[in-house]
mmCIF file of C-alpha atoms and ligand atoms in Angstrom:
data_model
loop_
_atom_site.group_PDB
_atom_site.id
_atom_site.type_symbol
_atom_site.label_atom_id
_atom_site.label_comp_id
_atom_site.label_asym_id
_atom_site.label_seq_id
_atom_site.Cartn_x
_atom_site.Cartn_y
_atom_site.Cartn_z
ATOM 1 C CA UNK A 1 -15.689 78.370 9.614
ATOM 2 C CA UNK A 2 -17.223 79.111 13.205
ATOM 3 C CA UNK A 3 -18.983 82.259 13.589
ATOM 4 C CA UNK A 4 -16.824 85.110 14.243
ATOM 5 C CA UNK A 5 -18.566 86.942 17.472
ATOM 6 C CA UNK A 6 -18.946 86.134 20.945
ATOM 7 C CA UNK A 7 -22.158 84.195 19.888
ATOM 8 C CA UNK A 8 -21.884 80.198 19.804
ATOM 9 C CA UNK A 9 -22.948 80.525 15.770
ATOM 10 C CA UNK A 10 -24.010 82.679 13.161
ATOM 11 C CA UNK A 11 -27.473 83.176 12.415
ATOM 12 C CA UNK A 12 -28.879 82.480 8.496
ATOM 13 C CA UNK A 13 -31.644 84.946 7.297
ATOM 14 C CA UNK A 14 -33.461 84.084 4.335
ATOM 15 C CA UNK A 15 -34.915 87.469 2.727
ATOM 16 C CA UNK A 16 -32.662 89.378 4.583
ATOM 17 C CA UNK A 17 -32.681 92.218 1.513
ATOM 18 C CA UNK A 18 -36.539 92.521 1.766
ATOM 19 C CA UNK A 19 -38.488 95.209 4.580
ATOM 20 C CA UNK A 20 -39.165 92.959 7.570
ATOM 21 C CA UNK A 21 -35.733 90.783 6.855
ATOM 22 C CA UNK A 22 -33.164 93.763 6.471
ATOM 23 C CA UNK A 23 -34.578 95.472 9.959
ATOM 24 C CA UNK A 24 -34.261 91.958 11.223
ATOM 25 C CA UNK A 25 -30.502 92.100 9.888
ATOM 26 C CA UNK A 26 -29.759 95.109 11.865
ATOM 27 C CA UNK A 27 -31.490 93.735 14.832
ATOM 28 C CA UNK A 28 -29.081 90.969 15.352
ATOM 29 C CA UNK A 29 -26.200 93.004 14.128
ATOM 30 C CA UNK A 30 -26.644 95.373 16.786
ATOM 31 C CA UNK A 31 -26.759 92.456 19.408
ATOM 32 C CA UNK A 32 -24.157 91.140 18.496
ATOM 33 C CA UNK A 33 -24.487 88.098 16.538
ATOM 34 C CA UNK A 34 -22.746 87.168 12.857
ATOM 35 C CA UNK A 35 -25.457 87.579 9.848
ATOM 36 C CA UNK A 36 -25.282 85.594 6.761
ATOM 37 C CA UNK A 37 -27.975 86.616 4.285
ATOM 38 C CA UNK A 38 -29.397 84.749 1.199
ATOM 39 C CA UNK A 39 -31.673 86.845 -0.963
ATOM 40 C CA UNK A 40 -32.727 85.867 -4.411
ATOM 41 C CA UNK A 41 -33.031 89.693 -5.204
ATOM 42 C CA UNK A 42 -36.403 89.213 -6.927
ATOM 43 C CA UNK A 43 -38.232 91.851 -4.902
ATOM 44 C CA UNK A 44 -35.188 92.622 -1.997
ATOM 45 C CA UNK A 45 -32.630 95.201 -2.397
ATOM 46 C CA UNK A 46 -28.955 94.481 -2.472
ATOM 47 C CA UNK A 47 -28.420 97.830 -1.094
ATOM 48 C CA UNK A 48 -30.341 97.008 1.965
ATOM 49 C CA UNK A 49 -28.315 94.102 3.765
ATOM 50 C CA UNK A 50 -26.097 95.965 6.156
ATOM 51 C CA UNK A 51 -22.578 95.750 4.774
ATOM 52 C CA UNK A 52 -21.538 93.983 8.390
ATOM 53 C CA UNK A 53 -23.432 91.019 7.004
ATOM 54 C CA UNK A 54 -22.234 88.309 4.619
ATOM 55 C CA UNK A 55 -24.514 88.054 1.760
ATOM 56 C CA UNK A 56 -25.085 85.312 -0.412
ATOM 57 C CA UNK A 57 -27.758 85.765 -3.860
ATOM 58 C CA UNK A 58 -29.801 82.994 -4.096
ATOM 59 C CA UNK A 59 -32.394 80.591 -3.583
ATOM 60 C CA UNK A 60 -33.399 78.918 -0.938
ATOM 61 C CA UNK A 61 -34.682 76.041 -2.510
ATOM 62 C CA UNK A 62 -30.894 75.610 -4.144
ATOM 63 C CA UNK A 63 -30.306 73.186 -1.559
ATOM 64 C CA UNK A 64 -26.419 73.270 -2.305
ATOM 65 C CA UNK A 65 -26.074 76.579 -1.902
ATOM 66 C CA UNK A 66 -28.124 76.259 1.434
ATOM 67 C CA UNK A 67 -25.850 73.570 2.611
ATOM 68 C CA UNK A 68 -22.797 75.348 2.003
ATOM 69 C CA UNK A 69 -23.720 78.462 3.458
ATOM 70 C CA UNK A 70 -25.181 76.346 6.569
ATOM 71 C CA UNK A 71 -21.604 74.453 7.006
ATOM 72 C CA UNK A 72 -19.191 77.132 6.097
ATOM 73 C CA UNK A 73 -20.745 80.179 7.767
ATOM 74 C CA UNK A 74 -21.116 77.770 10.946
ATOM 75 C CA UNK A 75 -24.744 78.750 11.034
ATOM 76 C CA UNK A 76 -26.955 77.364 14.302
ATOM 77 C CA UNK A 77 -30.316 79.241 13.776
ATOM 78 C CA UNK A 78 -32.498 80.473 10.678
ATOM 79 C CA UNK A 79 -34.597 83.651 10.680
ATOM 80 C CA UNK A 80 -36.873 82.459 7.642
ATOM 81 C CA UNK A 81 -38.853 85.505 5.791
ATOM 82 C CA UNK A 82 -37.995 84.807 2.286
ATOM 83 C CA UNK A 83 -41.532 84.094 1.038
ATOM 84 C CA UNK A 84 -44.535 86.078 -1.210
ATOM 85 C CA UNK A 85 -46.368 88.371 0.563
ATOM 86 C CA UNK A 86 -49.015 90.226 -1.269
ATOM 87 C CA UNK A 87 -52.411 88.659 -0.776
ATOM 88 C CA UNK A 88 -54.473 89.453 -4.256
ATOM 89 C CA UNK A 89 -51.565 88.386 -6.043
ATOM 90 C CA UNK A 90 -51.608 85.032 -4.052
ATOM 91 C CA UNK A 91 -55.321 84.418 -5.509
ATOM 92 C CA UNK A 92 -54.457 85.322 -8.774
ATOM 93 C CA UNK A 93 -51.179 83.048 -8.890
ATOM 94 C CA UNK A 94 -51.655 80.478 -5.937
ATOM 95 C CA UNK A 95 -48.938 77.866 -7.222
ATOM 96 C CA UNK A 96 -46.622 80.738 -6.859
ATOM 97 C CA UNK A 97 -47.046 80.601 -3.555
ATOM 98 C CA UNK A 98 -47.478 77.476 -2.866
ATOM 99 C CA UNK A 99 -43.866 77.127 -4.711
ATOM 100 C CA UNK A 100 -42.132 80.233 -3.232
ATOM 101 C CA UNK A 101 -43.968 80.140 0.492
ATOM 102 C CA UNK A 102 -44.870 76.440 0.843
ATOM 103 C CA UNK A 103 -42.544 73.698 -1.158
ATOM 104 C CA UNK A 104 -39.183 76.180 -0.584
ATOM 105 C CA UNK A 105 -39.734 76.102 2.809
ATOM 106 C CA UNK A 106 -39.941 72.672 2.541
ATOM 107 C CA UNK A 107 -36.500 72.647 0.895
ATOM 108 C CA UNK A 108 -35.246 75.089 3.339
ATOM 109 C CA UNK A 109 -36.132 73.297 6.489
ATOM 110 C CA UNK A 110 -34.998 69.778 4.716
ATOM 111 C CA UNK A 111 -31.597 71.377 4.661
ATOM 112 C CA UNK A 112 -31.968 73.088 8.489
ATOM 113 C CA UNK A 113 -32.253 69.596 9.661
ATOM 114 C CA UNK A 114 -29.714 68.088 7.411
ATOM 115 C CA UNK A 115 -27.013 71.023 8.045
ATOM 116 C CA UNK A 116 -27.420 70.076 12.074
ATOM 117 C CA UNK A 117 -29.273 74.079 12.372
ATOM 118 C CA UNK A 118 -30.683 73.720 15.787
ATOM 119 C CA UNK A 119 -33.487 76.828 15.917
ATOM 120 C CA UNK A 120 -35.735 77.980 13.386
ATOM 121 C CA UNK A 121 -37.762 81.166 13.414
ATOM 122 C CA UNK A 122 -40.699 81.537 10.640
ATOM 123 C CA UNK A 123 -42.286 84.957 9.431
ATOM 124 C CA UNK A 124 -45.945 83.199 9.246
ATOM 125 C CA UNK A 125 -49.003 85.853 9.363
ATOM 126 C CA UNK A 126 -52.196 86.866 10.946
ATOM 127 C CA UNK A 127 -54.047 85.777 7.670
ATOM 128 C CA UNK A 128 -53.762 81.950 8.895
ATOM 129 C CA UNK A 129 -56.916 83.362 11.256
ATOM 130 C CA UNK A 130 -59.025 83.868 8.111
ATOM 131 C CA UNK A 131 -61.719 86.025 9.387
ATOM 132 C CA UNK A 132 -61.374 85.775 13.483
ATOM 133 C CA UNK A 133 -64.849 85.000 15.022
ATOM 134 C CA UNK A 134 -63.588 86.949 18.028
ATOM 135 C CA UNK A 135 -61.303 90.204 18.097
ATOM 136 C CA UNK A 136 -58.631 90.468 20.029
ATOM 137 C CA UNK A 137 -57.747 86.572 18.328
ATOM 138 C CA UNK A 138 -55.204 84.388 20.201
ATOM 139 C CA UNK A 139 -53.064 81.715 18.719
ATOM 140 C CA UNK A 140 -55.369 78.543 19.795
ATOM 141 C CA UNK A 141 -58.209 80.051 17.666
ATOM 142 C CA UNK A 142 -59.089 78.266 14.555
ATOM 143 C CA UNK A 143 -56.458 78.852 11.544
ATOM 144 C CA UNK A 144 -59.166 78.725 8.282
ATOM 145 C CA UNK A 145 -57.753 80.835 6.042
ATOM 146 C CA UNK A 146 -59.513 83.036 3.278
ATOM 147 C CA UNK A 147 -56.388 82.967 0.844
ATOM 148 C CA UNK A 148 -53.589 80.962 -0.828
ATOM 149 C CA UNK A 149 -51.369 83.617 0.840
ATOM 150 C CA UNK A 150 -52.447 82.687 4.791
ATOM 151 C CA UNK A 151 -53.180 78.796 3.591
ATOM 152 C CA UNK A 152 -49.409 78.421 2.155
ATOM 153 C CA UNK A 153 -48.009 79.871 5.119
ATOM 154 C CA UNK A 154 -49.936 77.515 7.649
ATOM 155 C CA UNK A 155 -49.093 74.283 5.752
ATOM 156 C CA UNK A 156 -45.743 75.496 6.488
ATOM 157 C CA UNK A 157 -46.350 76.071 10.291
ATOM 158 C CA UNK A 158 -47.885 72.381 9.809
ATOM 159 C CA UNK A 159 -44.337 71.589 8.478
ATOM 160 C CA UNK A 160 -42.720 72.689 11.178
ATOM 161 C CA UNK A 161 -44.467 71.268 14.215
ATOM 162 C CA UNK A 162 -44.082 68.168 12.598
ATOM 163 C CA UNK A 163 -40.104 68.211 12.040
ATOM 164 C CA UNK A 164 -39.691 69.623 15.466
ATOM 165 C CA UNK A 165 -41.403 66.794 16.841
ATOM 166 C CA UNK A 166 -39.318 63.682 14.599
ATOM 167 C CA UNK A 167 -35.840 66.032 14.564
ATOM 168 C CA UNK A 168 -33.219 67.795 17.211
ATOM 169 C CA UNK A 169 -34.520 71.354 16.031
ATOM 170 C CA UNK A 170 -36.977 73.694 17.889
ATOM 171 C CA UNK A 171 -38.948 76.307 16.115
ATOM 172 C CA UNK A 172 -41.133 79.562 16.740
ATOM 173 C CA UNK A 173 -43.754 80.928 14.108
ATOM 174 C CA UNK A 174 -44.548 84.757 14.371
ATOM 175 C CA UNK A 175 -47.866 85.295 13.527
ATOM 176 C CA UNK A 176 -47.244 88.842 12.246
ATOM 177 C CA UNK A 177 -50.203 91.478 12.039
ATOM 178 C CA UNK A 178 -49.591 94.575 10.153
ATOM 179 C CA UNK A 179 -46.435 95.285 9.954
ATOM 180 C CA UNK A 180 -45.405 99.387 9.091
ATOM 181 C CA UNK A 181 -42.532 101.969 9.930
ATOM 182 C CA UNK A 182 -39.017 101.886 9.327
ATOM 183 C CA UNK A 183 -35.840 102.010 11.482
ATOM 184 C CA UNK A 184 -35.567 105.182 13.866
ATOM 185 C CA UNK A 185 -32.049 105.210 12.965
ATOM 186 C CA UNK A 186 -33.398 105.894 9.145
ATOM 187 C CA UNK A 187 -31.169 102.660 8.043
ATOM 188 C CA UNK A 188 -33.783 100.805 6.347
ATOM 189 C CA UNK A 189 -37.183 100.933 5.582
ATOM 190 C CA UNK A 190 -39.632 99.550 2.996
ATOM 191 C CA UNK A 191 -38.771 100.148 -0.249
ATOM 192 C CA UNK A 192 -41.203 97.506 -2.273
ATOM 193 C CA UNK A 193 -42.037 98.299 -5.748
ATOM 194 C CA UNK A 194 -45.545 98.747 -6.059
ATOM 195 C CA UNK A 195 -46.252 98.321 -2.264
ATOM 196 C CA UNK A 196 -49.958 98.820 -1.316
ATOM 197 C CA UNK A 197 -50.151 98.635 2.603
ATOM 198 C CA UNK A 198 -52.097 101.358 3.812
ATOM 199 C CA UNK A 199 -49.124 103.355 5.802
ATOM 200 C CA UNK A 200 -46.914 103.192 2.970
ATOM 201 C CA UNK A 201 -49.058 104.234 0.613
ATOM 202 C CA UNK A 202 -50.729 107.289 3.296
ATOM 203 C CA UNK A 203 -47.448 108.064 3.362
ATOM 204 C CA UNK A 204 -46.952 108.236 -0.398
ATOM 205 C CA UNK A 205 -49.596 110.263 -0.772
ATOM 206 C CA UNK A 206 -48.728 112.984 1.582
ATOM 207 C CA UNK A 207 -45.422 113.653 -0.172
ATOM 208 C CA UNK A 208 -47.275 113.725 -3.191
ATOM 209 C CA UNK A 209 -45.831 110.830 -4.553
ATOM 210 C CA UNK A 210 -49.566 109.416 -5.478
ATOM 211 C CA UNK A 211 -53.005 111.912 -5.750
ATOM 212 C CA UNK A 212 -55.317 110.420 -3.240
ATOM 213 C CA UNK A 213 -55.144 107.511 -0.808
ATOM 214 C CA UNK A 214 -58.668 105.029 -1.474
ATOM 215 C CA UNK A 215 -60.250 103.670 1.381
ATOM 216 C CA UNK A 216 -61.369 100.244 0.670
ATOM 217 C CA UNK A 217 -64.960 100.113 2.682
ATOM 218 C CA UNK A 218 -66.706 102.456 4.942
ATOM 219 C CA UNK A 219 -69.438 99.819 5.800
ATOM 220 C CA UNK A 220 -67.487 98.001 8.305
ATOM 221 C CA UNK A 221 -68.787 96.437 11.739
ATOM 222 C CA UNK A 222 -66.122 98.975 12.814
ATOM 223 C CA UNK A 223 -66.852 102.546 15.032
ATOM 224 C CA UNK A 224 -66.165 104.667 11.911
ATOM 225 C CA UNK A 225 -66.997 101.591 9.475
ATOM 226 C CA UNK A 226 -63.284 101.592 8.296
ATOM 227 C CA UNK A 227 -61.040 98.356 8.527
ATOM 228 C CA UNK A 228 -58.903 97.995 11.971
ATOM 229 C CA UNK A 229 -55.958 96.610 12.330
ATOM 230 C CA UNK A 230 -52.930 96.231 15.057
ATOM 231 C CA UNK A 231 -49.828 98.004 13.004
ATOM 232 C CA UNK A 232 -46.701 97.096 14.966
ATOM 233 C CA UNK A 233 -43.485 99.060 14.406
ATOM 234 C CA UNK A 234 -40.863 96.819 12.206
ATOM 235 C CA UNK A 235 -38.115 97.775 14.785
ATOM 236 C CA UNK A 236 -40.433 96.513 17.595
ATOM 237 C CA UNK A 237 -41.359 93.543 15.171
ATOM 238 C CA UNK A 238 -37.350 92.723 14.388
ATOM 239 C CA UNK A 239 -36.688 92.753 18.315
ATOM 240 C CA UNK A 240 -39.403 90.197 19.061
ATOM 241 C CA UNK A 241 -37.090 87.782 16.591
ATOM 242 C CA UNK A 242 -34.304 88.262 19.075
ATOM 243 C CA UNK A 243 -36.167 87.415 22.287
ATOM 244 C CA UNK A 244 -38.017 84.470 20.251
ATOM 245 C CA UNK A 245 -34.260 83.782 19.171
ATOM 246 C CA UNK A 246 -33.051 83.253 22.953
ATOM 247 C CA UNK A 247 -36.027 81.578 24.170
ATOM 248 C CA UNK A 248 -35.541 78.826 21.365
ATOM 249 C CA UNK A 249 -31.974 78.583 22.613
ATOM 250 C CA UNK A 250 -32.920 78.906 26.092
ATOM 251 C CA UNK A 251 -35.283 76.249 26.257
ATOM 252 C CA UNK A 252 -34.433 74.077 23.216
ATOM 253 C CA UNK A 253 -37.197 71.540 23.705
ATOM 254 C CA UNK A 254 -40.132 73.829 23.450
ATOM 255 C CA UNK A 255 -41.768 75.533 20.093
ATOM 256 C CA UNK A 256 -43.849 78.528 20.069
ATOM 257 C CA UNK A 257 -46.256 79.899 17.757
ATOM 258 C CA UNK A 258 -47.285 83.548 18.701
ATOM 259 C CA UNK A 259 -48.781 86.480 17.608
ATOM 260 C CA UNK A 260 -46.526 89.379 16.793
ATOM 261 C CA UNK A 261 -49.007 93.127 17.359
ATOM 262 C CA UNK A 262 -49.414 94.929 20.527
ATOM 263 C CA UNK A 263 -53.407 94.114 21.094
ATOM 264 C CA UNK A 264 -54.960 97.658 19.854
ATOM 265 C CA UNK A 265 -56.554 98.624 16.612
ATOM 266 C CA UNK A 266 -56.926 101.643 14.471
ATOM 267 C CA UNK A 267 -59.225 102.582 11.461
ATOM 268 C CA UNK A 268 -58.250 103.699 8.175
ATOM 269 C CA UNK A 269 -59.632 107.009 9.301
ATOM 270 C CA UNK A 270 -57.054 107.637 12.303
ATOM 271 C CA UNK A 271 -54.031 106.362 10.180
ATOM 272 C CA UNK A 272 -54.806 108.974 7.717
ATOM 273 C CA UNK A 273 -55.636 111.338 10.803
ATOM 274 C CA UNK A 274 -52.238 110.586 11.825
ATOM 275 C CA UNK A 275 -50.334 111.100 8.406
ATOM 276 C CA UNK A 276 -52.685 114.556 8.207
ATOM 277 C CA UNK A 277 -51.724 114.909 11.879
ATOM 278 C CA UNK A 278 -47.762 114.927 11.291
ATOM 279 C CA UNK A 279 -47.777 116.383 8.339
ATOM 280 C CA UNK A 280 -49.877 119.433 8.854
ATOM 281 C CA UNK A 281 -51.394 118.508 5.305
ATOM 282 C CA UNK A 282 -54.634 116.670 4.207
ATOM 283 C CA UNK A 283 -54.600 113.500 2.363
ATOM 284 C CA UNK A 284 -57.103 113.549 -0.044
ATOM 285 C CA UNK A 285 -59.383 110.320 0.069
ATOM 286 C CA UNK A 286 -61.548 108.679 -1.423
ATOM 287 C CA UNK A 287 -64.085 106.359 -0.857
ATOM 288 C CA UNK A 288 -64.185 103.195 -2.534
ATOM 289 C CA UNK A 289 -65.703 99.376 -2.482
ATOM 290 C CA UNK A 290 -64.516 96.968 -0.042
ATOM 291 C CA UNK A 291 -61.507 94.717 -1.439
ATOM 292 C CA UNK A 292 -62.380 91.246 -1.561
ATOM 293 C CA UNK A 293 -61.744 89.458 1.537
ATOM 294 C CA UNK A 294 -60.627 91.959 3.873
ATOM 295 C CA UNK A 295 -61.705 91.254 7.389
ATOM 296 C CA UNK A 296 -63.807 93.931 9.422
ATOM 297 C CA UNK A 297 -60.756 94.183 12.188
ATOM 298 C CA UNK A 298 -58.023 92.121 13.228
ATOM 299 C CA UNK A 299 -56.114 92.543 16.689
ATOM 300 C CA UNK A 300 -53.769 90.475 17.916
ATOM 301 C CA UNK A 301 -54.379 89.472 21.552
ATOM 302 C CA UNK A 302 -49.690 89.167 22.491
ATOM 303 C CA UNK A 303 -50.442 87.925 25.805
ATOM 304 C CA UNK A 304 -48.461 84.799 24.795
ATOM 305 C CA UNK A 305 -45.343 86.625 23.635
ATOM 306 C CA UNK A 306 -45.484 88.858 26.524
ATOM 307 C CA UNK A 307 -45.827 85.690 29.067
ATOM 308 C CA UNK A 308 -43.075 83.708 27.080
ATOM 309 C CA UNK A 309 -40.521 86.053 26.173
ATOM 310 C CA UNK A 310 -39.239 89.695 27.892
ATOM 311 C CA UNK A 311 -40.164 91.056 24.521
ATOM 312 C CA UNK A 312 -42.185 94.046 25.739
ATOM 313 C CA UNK A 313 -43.526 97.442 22.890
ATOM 314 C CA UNK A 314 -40.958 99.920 22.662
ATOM 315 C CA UNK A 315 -42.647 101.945 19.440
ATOM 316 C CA UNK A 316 -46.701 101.813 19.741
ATOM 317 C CA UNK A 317 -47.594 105.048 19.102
ATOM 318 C CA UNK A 318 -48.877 105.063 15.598
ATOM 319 C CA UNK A 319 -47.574 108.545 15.264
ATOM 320 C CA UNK A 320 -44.366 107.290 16.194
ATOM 321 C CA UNK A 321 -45.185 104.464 13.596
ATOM 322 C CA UNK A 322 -46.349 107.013 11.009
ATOM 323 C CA UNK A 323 -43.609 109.322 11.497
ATOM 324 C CA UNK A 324 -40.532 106.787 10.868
ATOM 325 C CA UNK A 325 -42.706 105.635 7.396
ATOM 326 C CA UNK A 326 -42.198 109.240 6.139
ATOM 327 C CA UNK A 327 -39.288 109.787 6.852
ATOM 328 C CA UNK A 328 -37.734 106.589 5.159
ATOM 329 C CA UNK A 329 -39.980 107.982 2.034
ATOM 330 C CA UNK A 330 -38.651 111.157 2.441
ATOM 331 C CA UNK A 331 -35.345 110.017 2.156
ATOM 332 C CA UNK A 332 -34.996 106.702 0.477
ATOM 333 C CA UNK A 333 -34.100 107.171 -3.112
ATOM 334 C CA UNK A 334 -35.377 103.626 -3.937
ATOM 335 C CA UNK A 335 -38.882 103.826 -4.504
HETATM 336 N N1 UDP B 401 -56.605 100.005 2.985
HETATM 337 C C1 UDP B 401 -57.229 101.096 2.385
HETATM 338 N N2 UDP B 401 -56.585 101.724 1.347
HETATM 339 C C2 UDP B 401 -55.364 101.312 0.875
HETATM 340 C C3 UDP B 401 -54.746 100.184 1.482
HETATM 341 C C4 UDP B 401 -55.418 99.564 2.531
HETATM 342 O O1 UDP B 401 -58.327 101.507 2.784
HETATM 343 O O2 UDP B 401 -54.849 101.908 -0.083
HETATM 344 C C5 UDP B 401 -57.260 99.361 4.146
HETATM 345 C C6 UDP B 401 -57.576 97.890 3.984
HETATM 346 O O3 UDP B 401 -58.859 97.693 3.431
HETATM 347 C C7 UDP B 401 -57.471 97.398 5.434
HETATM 348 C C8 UDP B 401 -56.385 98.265 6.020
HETATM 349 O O4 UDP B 401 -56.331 99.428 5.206
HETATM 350 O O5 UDP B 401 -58.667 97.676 6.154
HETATM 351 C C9 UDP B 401 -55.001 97.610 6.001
HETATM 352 O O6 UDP B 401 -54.754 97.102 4.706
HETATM 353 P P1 UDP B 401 -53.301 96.694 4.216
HETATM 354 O O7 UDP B 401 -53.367 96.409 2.761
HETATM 355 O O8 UDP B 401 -52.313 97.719 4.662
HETATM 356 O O9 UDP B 401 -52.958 95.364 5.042
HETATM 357 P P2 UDP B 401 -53.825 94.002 5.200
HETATM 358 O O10 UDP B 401 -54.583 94.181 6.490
HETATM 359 O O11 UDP B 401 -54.693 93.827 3.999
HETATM 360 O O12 UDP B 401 -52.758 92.962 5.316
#
C-alpha cells in the first residue's frame, strides 16, 4: 500500500513510543508525512504514539514483521531510536546492549536494504567521544568510548558507513548530546520509569515527587566544579530529524554523521538555578561523589549540522528547556 500523504513514502520509526521517538512522531506528523511505528513496549508507552500514526508492537529484530511493515506500509526512510539508553546499566549488562543496540540494528538495517528503504536516520550519541580531549568536540574527533553504551552504538555507525558504501541506501547518524524538555504543545514528554537525567529528575524534585536532587561531583575542571553539558530541547532535537530527513533525500549519495546540541554548556548548578528560578522554590541538594565515568563537560561544536542542513535552534533557552520538563511532570499522569 503506498503511503497515503502528499509525501513519495511513509516513514518507519523504530521506538516511536519512547521520549526522543514519540516527539520525533509528531515532528513528521505535523509535516506532513505518513508514520508507521514499531515499538516493542518494553520501556515505550502505547499511549504515546500519536493516534495519526499506524502502530505496530514489536521487535525489530523480527525480521518478518520488519519486512511486512516495510512492503505494506510502502515505507522509503527509517528514523531508528529503538535501542538501550541508560549508561550504568550498559556496564552492568553489556550483552544487552550489544543485543538490543548493536546485533538488532544489524537485523534492522539487513531488512532496510532488503525491503528497497532508501534513507536511514540513526539516534547514535555523544558518548561515542568517550572523554573529548577538546571541548566544544566535532564529529572528526576520535570516537574511544568509555562504555558498552557509546561502544555499541558506534559499531553500529561502523555498520552503517559500510552498507551505505556496498548498497543503494544513504544514511545520517545524530550524535545526540543531552537531550531534555518536552513538546511546547504539552503532547508528549518523557515519561521513563526510573529516569535519572538530571532535568527530569530537577524537575521531580521540585514538585516534590523525590526529597533532594544529588549532584554527582563538585571537583570538576569546570567554573563551579559541576559537570557541563549542551541540553538541547527534544522539539528542537525531533526537527533536526526532518532537515537530516530531506537532506538524505535531497542528496541521496551523501551520508552524514553530526552532532545534534547547540554548542553551549551549563553546570549542574545553573540547571538547578533554573528549576529554583521558575519555580520560585529551592531544590534541596546534595553533594555527592562523582559517578563513574562522567566526563568533566561535553559541548557539541553543530557547525556541521548548521553548514549541511537549514536546521537552525528554535528552543535554547534552558529556561525554556526547564520550563516544558515541568510542565509535562506536572501534567503527565504516567510517571
Ligand atoms: N547529574 C547530577 N545529579 C543527577 C543526575 C545527573 O549531578 O541526579 C549530573 C551528571 O553527573 C552530569 C550531568 O548532571 O554532570 C548530566 O547527567 P545526566 O545523567 O543527565 O546525563 P549524561 O551526561 O550522564 O548523559
Amino acid at each position: 500500500m503506498p503511503s497515503d500523504s502528499a509525501r513519495p513514502f511513509a516513514i518507519l520509526v523504530t521506538g516511536g513510543a519512547g521520549y526522543i521517538g514519540s516527539h520525533a512522531v509528531l515532528a513528521l506528523l505535523d509535516a506532513g508525512w505518513s508514520v508507521s511505528v514499531i515499538d516493542n513496549l518494553v520501556t515505550g508507552f502505547r499511549q504515546a504514539v500519536d493516534s495519526r500514526a499506524r502502530f505496530h508492537e514489536g521487535d525489530i529484530a523480527d525480521a518478518a514483521l520488519v519486512a511486512r511493515i516495510i512492503a505494506g506500509d510502502g515505507i522509503g526512510a527509517i528514523l531508528h531510536f529503538a535501542g538501550s539508553v541508560v549508561v550504568p546499566e550498559s556496564v552492568e549488562k553489556p550483552l544487552k546492549y550489544y543485543r538490543n543496540n548493536t546485533a538488532n540494528s544489524r537485523s534492522l538495517i539487513e531488512s532496510a536494504v532488503e525491503g528497497g528503504v532508501r534513507h536511514f536516520i540513526f539516534s547514535s550519541t555523544a558518548a561515542t567521544y568517550g572523554i573529548p580531549a577538546e571541548i566544544p568536540v566535532r564529529e572528526d574527533m576520535p570516537t574511544v568510548p568509555i562504555n558498552p553504551y557509546g561502544m555499541s552504538k558506534l559499531m553500529t555507525e561502523a555498520m552503517l558507513k559500510d552498507v551505505a558504501a556496498a548498497h543503494p541506501i544513504n544514511y545520517c547518524a545524530l550524535r545526540y548530546f543531552n537531550v531534555a524538555g518536552a513538546d511546547p504543545d504539552g503532547r508528549a514528554g518523557q515519561s521513563t520509569a526510573g529516569a535519572t537525567h538530571l532535568i527530569k529528575v530537577a524537575v521531580g524534585a521540585a514538585l516534590g515527587k523525590r526529597a533532594e536532587v544529588a549532584i554527582f561531583g563538585t571537583d570538576y575542571a569546570t567554573p563551579d566544579g559541576t559537570g557541563v553539558r549542551d541540553y538541547i530541547h527534544v522539539s528542537d532535537l525531533a526537527d533536526a530529524h526532518l532537515h537530516a530527513l530531506d537532506t538524505l533525500i535531497a542528496r541521496p549519495d551523501e551520508s552524514h554523521v553530526m552532532n545534534c546540541g547547540y554548542g553551549r554548556g551549563f553546570s549542574v548548578l545553573e540547571v538547578l538555578d533554573s528549576v529554583d528560578r521558575i519555580t520560585g522554590g529551592t531544590v534541596v541538594r546534595r553533594m555527592e561523589p562523582r559517578r563513574a565515568g562522567d566526563p568533566d563537560a561535553l559541548v557539541a561544536d553543530n557547525s556541521r549540522i548548521l553548514a549541511t542542513t537549514p536546521w537552525r535552534p528554535r528552543l535554547a533557552d534552558l529556561d525554556t528547556i526547564v520550563n516544558h520538563a515541568l510542565a509535562w511532570e506536572r501534567t503527565s499522569a504516567k510517571r
